[in-house]
Tab-separated table of C-alpha atoms in Angstrom:
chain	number	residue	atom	x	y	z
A	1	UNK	CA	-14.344	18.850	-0.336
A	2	UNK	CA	-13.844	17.716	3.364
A	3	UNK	CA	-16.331	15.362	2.776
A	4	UNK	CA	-14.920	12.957	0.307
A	5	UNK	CA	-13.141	11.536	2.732
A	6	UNK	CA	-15.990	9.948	4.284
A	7	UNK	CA	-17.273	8.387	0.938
A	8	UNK	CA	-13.823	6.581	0.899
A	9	UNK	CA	-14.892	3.485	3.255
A	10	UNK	CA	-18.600	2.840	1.982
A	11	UNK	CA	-16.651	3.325	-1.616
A	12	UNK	CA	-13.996	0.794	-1.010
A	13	UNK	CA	-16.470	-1.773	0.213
A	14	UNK	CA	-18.696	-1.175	-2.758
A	15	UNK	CA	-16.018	-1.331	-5.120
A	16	UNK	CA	-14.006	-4.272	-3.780
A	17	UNK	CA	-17.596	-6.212	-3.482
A	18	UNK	CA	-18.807	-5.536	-7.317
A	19	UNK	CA	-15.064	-6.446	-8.685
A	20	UNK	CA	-14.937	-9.481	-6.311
A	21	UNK	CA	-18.556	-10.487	-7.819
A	22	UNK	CA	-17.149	-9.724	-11.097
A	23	UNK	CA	-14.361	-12.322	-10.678
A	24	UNK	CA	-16.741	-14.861	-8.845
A	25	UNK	CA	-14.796	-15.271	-5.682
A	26	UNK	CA	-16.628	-16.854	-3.004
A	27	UNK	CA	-16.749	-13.216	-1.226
A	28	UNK	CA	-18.598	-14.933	2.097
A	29	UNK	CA	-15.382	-17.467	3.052
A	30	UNK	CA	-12.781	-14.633	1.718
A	31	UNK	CA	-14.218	-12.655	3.966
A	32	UNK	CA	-14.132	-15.050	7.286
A	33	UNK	CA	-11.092	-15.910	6.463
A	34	UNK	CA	-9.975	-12.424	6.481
A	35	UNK	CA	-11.664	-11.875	9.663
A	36	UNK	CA	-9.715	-14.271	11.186
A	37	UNK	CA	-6.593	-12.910	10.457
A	38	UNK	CA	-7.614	-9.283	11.443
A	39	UNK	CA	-8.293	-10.811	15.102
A	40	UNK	CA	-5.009	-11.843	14.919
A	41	UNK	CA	-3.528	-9.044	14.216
A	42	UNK	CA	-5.554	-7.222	16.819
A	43	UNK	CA	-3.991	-9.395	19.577
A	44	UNK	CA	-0.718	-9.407	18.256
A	45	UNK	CA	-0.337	-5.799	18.662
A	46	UNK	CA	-1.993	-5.735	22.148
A	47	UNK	CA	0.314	-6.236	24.480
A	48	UNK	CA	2.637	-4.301	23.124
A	49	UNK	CA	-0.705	-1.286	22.919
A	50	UNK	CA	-0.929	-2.292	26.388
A	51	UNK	CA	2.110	-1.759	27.749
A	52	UNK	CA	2.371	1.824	25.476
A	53	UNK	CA	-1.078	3.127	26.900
A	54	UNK	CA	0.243	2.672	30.469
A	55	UNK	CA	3.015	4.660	30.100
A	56	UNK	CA	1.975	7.592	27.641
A	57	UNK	CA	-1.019	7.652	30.510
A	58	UNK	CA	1.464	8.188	33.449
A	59	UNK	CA	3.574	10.794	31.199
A	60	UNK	CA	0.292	12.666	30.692
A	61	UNK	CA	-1.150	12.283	34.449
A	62	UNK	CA	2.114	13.128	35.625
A	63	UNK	CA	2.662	16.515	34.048
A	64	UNK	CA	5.987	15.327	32.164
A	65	UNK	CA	4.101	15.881	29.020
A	66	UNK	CA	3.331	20.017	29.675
A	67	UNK	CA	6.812	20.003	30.983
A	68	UNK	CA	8.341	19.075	27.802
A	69	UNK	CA	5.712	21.301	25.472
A	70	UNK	CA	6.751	23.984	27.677
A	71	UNK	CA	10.292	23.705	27.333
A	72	UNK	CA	10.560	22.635	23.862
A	73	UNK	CA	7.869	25.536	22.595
A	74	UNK	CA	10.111	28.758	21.796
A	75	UNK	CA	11.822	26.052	19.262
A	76	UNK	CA	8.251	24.587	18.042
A	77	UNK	CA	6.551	28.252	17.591
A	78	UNK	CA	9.949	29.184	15.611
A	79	UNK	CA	9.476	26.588	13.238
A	80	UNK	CA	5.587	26.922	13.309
A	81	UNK	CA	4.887	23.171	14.537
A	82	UNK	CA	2.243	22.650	17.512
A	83	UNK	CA	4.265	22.158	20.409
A	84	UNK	CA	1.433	20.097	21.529
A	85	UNK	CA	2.486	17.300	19.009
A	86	UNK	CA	6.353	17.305	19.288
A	87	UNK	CA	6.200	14.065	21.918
A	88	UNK	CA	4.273	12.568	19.175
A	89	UNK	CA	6.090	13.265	16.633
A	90	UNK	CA	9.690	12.239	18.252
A	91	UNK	CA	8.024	8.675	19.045
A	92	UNK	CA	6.381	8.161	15.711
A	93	UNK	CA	9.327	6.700	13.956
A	94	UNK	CA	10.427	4.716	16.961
A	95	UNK	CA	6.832	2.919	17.632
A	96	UNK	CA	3.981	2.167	15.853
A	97	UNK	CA	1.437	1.232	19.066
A	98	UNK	CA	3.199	4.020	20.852
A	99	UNK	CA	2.333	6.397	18.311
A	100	UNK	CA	-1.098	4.740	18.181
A	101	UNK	CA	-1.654	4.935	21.733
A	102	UNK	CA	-0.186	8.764	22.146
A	103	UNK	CA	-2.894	9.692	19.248
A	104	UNK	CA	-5.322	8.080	21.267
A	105	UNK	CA	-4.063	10.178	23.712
A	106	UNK	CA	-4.351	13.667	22.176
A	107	UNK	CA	-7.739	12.988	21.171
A	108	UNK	CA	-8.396	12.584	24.052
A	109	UNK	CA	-7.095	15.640	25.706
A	110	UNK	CA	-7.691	17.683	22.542
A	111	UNK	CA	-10.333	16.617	21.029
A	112	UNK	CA	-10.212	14.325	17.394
A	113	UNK	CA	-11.791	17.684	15.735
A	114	UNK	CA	-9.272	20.013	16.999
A	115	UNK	CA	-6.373	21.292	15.146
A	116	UNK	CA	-4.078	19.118	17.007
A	117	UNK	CA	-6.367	16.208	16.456
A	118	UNK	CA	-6.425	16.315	12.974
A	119	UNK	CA	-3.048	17.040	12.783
A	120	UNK	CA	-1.992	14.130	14.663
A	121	UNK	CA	-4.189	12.195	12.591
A	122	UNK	CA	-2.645	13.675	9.100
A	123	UNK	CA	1.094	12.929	10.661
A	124	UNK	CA	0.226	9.542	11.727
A	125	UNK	CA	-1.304	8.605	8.516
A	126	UNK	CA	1.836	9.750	6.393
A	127	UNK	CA	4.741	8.238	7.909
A	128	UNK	CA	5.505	5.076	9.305
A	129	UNK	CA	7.406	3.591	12.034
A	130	UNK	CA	10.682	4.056	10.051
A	131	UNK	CA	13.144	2.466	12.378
A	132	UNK	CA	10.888	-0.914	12.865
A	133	UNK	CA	10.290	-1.391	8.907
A	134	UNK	CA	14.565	-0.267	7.904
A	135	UNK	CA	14.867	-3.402	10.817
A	136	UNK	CA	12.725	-6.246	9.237
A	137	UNK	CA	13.688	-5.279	6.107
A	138	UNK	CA	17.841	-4.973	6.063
A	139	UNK	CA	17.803	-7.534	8.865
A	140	UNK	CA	15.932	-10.298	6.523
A	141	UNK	CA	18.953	-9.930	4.027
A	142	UNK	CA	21.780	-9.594	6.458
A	143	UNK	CA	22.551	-6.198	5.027
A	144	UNK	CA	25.417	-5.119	7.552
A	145	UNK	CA	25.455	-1.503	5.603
A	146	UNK	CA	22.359	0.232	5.077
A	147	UNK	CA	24.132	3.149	3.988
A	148	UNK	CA	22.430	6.453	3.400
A	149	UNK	CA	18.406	4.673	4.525
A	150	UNK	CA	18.030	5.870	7.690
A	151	UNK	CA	19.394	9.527	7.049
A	152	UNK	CA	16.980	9.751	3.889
A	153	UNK	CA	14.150	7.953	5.665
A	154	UNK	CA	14.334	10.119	8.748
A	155	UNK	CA	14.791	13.060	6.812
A	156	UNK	CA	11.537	12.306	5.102
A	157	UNK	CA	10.141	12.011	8.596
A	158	UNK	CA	10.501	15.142	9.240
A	159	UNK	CA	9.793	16.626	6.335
A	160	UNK	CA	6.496	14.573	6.690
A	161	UNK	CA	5.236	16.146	9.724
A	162	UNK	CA	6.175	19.612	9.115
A	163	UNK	CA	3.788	19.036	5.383
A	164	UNK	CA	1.060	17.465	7.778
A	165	UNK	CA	0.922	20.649	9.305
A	166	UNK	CA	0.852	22.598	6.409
A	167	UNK	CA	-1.810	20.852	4.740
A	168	UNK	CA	-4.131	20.703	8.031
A	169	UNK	CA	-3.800	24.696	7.869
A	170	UNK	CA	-4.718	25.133	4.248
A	171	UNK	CA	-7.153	22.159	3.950
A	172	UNK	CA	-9.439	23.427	7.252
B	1	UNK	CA	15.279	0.132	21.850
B	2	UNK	CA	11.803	0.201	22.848
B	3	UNK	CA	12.714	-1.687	26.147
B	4	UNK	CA	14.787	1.918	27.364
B	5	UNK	CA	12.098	4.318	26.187
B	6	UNK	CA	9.298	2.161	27.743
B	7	UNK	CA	11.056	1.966	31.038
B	8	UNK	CA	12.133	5.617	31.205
B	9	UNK	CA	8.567	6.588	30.106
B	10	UNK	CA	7.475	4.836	33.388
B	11	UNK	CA	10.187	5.620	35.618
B	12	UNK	CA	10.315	9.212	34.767
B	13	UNK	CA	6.301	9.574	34.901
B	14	UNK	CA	6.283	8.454	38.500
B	15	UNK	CA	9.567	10.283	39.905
B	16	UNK	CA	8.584	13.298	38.521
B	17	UNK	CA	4.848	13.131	40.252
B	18	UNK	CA	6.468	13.201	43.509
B	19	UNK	CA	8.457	16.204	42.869
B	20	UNK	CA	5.360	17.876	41.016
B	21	UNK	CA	2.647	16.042	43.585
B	22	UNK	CA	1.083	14.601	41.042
B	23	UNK	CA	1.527	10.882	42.174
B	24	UNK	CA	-2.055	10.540	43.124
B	25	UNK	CA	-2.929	11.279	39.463
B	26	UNK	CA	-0.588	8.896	37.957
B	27	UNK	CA	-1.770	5.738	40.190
B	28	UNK	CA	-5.448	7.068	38.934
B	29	UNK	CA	-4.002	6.906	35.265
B	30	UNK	CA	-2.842	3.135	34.998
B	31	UNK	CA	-6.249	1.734	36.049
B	32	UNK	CA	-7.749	4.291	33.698
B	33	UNK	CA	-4.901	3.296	30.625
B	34	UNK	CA	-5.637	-0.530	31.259
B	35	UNK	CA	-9.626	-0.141	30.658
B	36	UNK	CA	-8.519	3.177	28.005
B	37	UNK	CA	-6.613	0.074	26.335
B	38	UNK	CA	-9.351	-2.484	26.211
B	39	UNK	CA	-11.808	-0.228	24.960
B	40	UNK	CA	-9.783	0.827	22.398
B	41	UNK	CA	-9.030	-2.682	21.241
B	42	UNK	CA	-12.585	-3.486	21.648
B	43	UNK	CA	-13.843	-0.404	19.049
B	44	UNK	CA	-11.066	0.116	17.154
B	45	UNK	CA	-9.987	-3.108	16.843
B	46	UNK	CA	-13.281	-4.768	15.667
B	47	UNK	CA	-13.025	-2.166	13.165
B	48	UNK	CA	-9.614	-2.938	11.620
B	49	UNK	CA	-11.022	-6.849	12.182
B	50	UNK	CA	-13.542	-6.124	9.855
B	51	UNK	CA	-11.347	-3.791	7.714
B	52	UNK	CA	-9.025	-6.362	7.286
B	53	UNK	CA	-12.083	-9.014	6.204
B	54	UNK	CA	-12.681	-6.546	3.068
B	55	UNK	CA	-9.268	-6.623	2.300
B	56	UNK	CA	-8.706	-9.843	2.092
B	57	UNK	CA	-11.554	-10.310	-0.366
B	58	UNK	CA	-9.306	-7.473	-2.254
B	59	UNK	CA	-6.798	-9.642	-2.307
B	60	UNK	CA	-8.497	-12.695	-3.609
B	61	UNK	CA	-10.178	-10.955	-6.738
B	62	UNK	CA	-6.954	-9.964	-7.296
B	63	UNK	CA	-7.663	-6.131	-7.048
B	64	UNK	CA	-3.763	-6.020	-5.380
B	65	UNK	CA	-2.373	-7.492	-8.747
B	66	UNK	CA	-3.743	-4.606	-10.919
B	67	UNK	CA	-3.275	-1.982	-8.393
B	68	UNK	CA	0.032	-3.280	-9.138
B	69	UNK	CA	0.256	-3.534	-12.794
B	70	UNK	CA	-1.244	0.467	-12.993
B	71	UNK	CA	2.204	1.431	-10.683
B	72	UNK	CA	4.434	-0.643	-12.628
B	73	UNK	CA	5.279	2.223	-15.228
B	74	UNK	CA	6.753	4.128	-12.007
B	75	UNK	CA	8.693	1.278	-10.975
B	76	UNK	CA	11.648	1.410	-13.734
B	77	UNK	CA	11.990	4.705	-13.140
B	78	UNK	CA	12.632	4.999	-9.751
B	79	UNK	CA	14.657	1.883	-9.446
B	80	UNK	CA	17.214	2.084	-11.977
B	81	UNK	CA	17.980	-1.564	-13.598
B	82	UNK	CA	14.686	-3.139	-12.712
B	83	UNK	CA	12.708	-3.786	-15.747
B	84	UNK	CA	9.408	-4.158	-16.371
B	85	UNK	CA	7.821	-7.809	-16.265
B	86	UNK	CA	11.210	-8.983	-14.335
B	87	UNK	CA	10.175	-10.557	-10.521
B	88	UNK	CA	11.870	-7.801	-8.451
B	89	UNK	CA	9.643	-5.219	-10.609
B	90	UNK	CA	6.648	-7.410	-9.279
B	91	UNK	CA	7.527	-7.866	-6.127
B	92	UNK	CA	8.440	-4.006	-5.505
B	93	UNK	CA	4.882	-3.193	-7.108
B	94	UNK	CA	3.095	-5.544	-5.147
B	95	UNK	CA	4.563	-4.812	-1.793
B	96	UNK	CA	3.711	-0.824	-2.719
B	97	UNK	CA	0.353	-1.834	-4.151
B	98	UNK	CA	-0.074	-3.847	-0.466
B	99	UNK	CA	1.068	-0.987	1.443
B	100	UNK	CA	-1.498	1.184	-0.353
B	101	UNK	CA	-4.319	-0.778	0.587
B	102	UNK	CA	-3.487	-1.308	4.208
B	103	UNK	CA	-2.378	-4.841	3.906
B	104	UNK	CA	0.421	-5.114	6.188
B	105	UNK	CA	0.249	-8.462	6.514
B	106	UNK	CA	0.650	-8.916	3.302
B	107	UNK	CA	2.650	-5.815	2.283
B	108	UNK	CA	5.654	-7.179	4.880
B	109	UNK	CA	6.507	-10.799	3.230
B	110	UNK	CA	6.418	-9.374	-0.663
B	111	UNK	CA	8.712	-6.414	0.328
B	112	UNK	CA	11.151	-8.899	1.878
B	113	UNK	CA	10.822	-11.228	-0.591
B	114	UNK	CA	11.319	-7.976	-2.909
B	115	UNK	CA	14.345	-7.210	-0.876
B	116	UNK	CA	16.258	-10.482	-0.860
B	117	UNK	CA	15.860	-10.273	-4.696
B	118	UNK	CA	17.481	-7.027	-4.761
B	119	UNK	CA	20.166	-7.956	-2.400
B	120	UNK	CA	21.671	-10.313	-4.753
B	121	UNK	CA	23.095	-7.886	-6.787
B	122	UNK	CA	24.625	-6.448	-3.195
B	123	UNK	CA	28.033	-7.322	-2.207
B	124	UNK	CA	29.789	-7.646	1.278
B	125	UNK	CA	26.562	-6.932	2.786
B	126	UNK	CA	26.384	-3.335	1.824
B	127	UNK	CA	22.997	-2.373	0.570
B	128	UNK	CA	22.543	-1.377	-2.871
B	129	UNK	CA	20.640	2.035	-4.606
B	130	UNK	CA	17.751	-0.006	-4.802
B	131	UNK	CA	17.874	-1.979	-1.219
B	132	UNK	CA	17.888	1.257	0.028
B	133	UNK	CA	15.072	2.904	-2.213
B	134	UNK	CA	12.848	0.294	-1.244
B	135	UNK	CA	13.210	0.540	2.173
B	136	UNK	CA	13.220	4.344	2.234
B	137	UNK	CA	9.631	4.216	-0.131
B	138	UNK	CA	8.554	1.437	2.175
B	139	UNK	CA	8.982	4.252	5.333
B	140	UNK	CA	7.248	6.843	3.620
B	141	UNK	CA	3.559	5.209	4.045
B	142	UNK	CA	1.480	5.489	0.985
B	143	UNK	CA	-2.637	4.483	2.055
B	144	UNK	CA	-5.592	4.975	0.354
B	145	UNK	CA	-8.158	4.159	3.519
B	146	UNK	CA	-6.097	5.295	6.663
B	147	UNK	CA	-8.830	2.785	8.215
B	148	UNK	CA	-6.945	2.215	11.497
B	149	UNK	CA	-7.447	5.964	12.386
B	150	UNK	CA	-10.665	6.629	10.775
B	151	UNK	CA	-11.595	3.954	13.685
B	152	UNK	CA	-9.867	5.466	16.244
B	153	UNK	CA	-11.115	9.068	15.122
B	154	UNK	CA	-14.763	8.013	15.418
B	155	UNK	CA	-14.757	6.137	18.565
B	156	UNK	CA	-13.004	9.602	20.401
B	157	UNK	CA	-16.351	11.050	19.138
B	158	UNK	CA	-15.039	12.969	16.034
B	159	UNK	CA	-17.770	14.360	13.792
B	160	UNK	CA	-16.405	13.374	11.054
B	161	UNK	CA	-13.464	10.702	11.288
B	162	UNK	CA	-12.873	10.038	7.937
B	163	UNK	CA	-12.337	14.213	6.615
B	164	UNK	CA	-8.838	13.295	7.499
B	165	UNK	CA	-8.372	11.375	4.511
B	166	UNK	CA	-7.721	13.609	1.494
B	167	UNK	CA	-5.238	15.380	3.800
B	168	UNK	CA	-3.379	12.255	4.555
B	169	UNK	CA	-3.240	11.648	0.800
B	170	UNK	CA	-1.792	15.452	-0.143
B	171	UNK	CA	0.701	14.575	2.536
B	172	UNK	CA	1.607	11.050	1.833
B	173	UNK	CA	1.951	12.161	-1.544
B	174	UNK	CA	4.318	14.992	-0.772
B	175	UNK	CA	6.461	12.848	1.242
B	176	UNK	CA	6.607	10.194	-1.326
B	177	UNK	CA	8.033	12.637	-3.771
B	178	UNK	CA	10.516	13.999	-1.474
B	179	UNK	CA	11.885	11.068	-0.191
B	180	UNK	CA	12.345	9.441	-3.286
B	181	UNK	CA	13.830	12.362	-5.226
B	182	UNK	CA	16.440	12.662	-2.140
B	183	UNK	CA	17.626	9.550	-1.887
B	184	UNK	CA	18.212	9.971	-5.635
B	185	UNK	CA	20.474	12.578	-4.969
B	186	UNK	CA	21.956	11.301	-1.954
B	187	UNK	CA	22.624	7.839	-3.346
B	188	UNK	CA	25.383	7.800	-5.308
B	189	UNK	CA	26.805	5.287	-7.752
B	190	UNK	CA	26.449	1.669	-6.131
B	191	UNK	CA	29.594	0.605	-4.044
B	192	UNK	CA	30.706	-3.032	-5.251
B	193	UNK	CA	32.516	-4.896	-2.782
C-alpha cells in the first residue's frame, strides 16, 4: 500500500496527457507556456526561501533549536507529538517558505525516511499557511470582521498536525 | 509579521552562539544555507517548473472544470444558500478543484473572485457564514500530488519520496472534515449590519 503513492506522478502525467489528447489541445505550447509560469513562480518565492534558509540554518547551527525541543518536550511527550517537529509546526501557519525551508531542514538532520521526516512531510502537506491565505483573502474584500476564521482555521491547524502524526504511526 | 520572526530568528541564533560557543558554527551555517538554498531551488524547483507545465495542460483540457463539476454536489451543502449552477457555486468549486491539483496560481484569483461574490451579501464589512467557510476550507489544504514535497523528499535522498502521499490524503481528508463541521457549529446565524 505504501507504494501507491509513487504511481501518483507517472499517473497524473499519463492521465492529464491522454484527456488533453482527447480534447485536442495543442499539449506542446500548453505545456511551455506552463513552464514559463512555473519559473516564475520559482523566483518569486526565492528570496523570500532565501532569506528563511539563512535563518532556520543559524537557529539549527546555533543550538537554539535543541534548546527549545528540550524545553518544550515534557509538554510534547504528554501529548504524544515529536518534540523534534514543534518549531515546525508553530511556523507552519505563519510561513509557507519558512515551513518549506525548516522541512528542508529536518530532512536534513533527520533523514526524509525517518519518522520525523515523514511526519514533517504528512504535516506540511495537510495544512497551509493559514494566516497568509485568511490575509489575501478577507483583505481583497475589505472584510474588517473575519469573525470566528482564524479561531476555526487555527484550530484545524492543530488538529491537523496532531492527525499527521497519527496517521504516520498507523500507516508505517 | 514575518519581518519580527525573521529578525528575531537571526538575532537570537547569533546571541545565543556566544553564550553557548557556538558562533563559529553559525558563521559556517549562512555560507552553507545560501548554497543549501540554491540547490534547493535548482532541484526542487525545476521540479515544481515542470510540475507546473503538466498542470497547465490540466487546465487547458479543462480537466479543472470537471474536477469541479464532480465536487459541486458538496458545495450546497456546506455553504448554505449557494445553489447549484449559480457563479459563487462555480467559483467556490473551481478554486477547491484548483487547490486540489496544486494550482496556486490559479487556485488564488478564483477564490477571491469567489470571495468578493460572497461578500456582497456581507454588511458593514463583517464576514458572512460563507466568507468565512471559504476561507477556513481554503486553509485546510486539500492536494492530490503534494508535488512540491515529493521534490524536496527525493532530492534529500529519500527512498521513496512519493510513499508520503496516501498519508497526506488520510490527513487532508480528516482535517477537511473537521474544520468544516466546526465552523458549522461555531458559526452561528449570519450577523446583518
Amino acid at each position: 500500500m505504501a507504494d501507491i503513492g509513487s504511481f501518483v506522478v507517472p499517473a497524473m502525467i499519463l492521465g492529464i496527457m491522454i484527456h488533453a489528447l482527447c480534447h485536442r489541445v495543442d499539449v506542446y505550447s500548453a505545456f511551455t507556456s506552463g513552464l514559463k509560469d512555473g519559473v516564475q513562480s520559482v523566483f518569486a518565492i526565492f528570496p523570500a526561501l532565501f532569506a528563511l534558509f539563512i535563518a532556520i540554518g543559524a537557529l539549527r547551527a546555533s543550538g537554539l533549536v535543541e534548546l527549545v525541543v528540550a524545553w518544550i518536550s515534557p509538554l510534547a511527550d504528554f501529548v504524544h507529538f515529536p518534540s523534534e517537529l514543534v518549531p515546525f509546526a508553530l511556523l507552519r501557519p505563519v510561513s509557507g517558505s519558512g515551513s518549506l525551508a525548516f522541512a528542508s531542514d529536518i530532512f536534513a538532520t533527520y533523514g526524509p525516511d525517518s519518522f520525523a521526516g515523514r511526519a514533517v512531510s504528512v504535516m506540511m502537506g495537510s495544512t497551509e499557511t493559514t494566516f497568509y491565505t485568511t490575509a489575501v483573502y478577507f483583505a481583497a474584500t475589505g472584510t474588517k470582521d473575519i469573525r470566528h476564521t482564524l479561531k476555526c482555521a487555527l484550530i484545524a491547524d492543530c488538529v491537523s498536525m496532531a492527525v499527521s502524526v497519527a496517521v504516520c504511526r498507523f500507516y508505517y | 509579521m514575518l519581518n519580527i520572526i525573521w529578525a528575531a530568528m537571526l538575532v537570537a541564533s547569533f546571541v545565543y552562539s556566544f553564550f553557548a560557543g557556538t558562533a563559529a558554527e553559525v558563521g559556517a551555517s549562512v555560507f552553507e544555507s545560501c548554497t543549501n538554498c540554491v540547490s534547493f531551488i535548482l532541484k526542487t524547483g525545476s521540479f515544481m517548473v515542470m510540475w507546473s507545465g503538466f498542470m497547465r495542460v490540466a487546465e487547458e483540457s479543462r480537466l479543472t472544470d470537471k474536477i469541479a463539476s464532480l465536487m459541486s454536489p458538496v458545495i450546497g451543502f456546506v455553504f448554505k444558500g449557494v445553489n447549484r449552477g449559480s457563479q459563487e457555486a462555480k467559483l467556490i468549486s473551481s478554486n477547491l478543484s484548483a487547490n486540489m491539483l496544486g494550482l496556486s496560481n490559479a487556485a488564488t484569483p478564483l477564490g477571491i473572485a469567489a470571495m468578493k461574490k460572497l461578500s456582497e451579501k456581507s454588511r458593514n464589512n463583517v464576514a458572512t457564514n460563507n466568507m468565512c467557510m471559504l476561507a477556513v476550507v481554503n486553509c485546510a489544504s486539500l492536494q492530490l500530488v503534494p508535488s512540491t514535497l515529493i521534490a524536496l523528499r527525493s532530492q534529500a535522498g529519500s527512498a521513496s519520496p512519493a510513499d508520503i502521499t496516501v498519508p497526506i490524503w488520510i490527513a487532508s481528508a480528516i482535517t477537511v472534515v473537521f474544520a468544516v463541521v466546526l465552523t458549522k457549529i461555531v458559526e452561528g446565524r449570519d450577523r446583518i449590519g
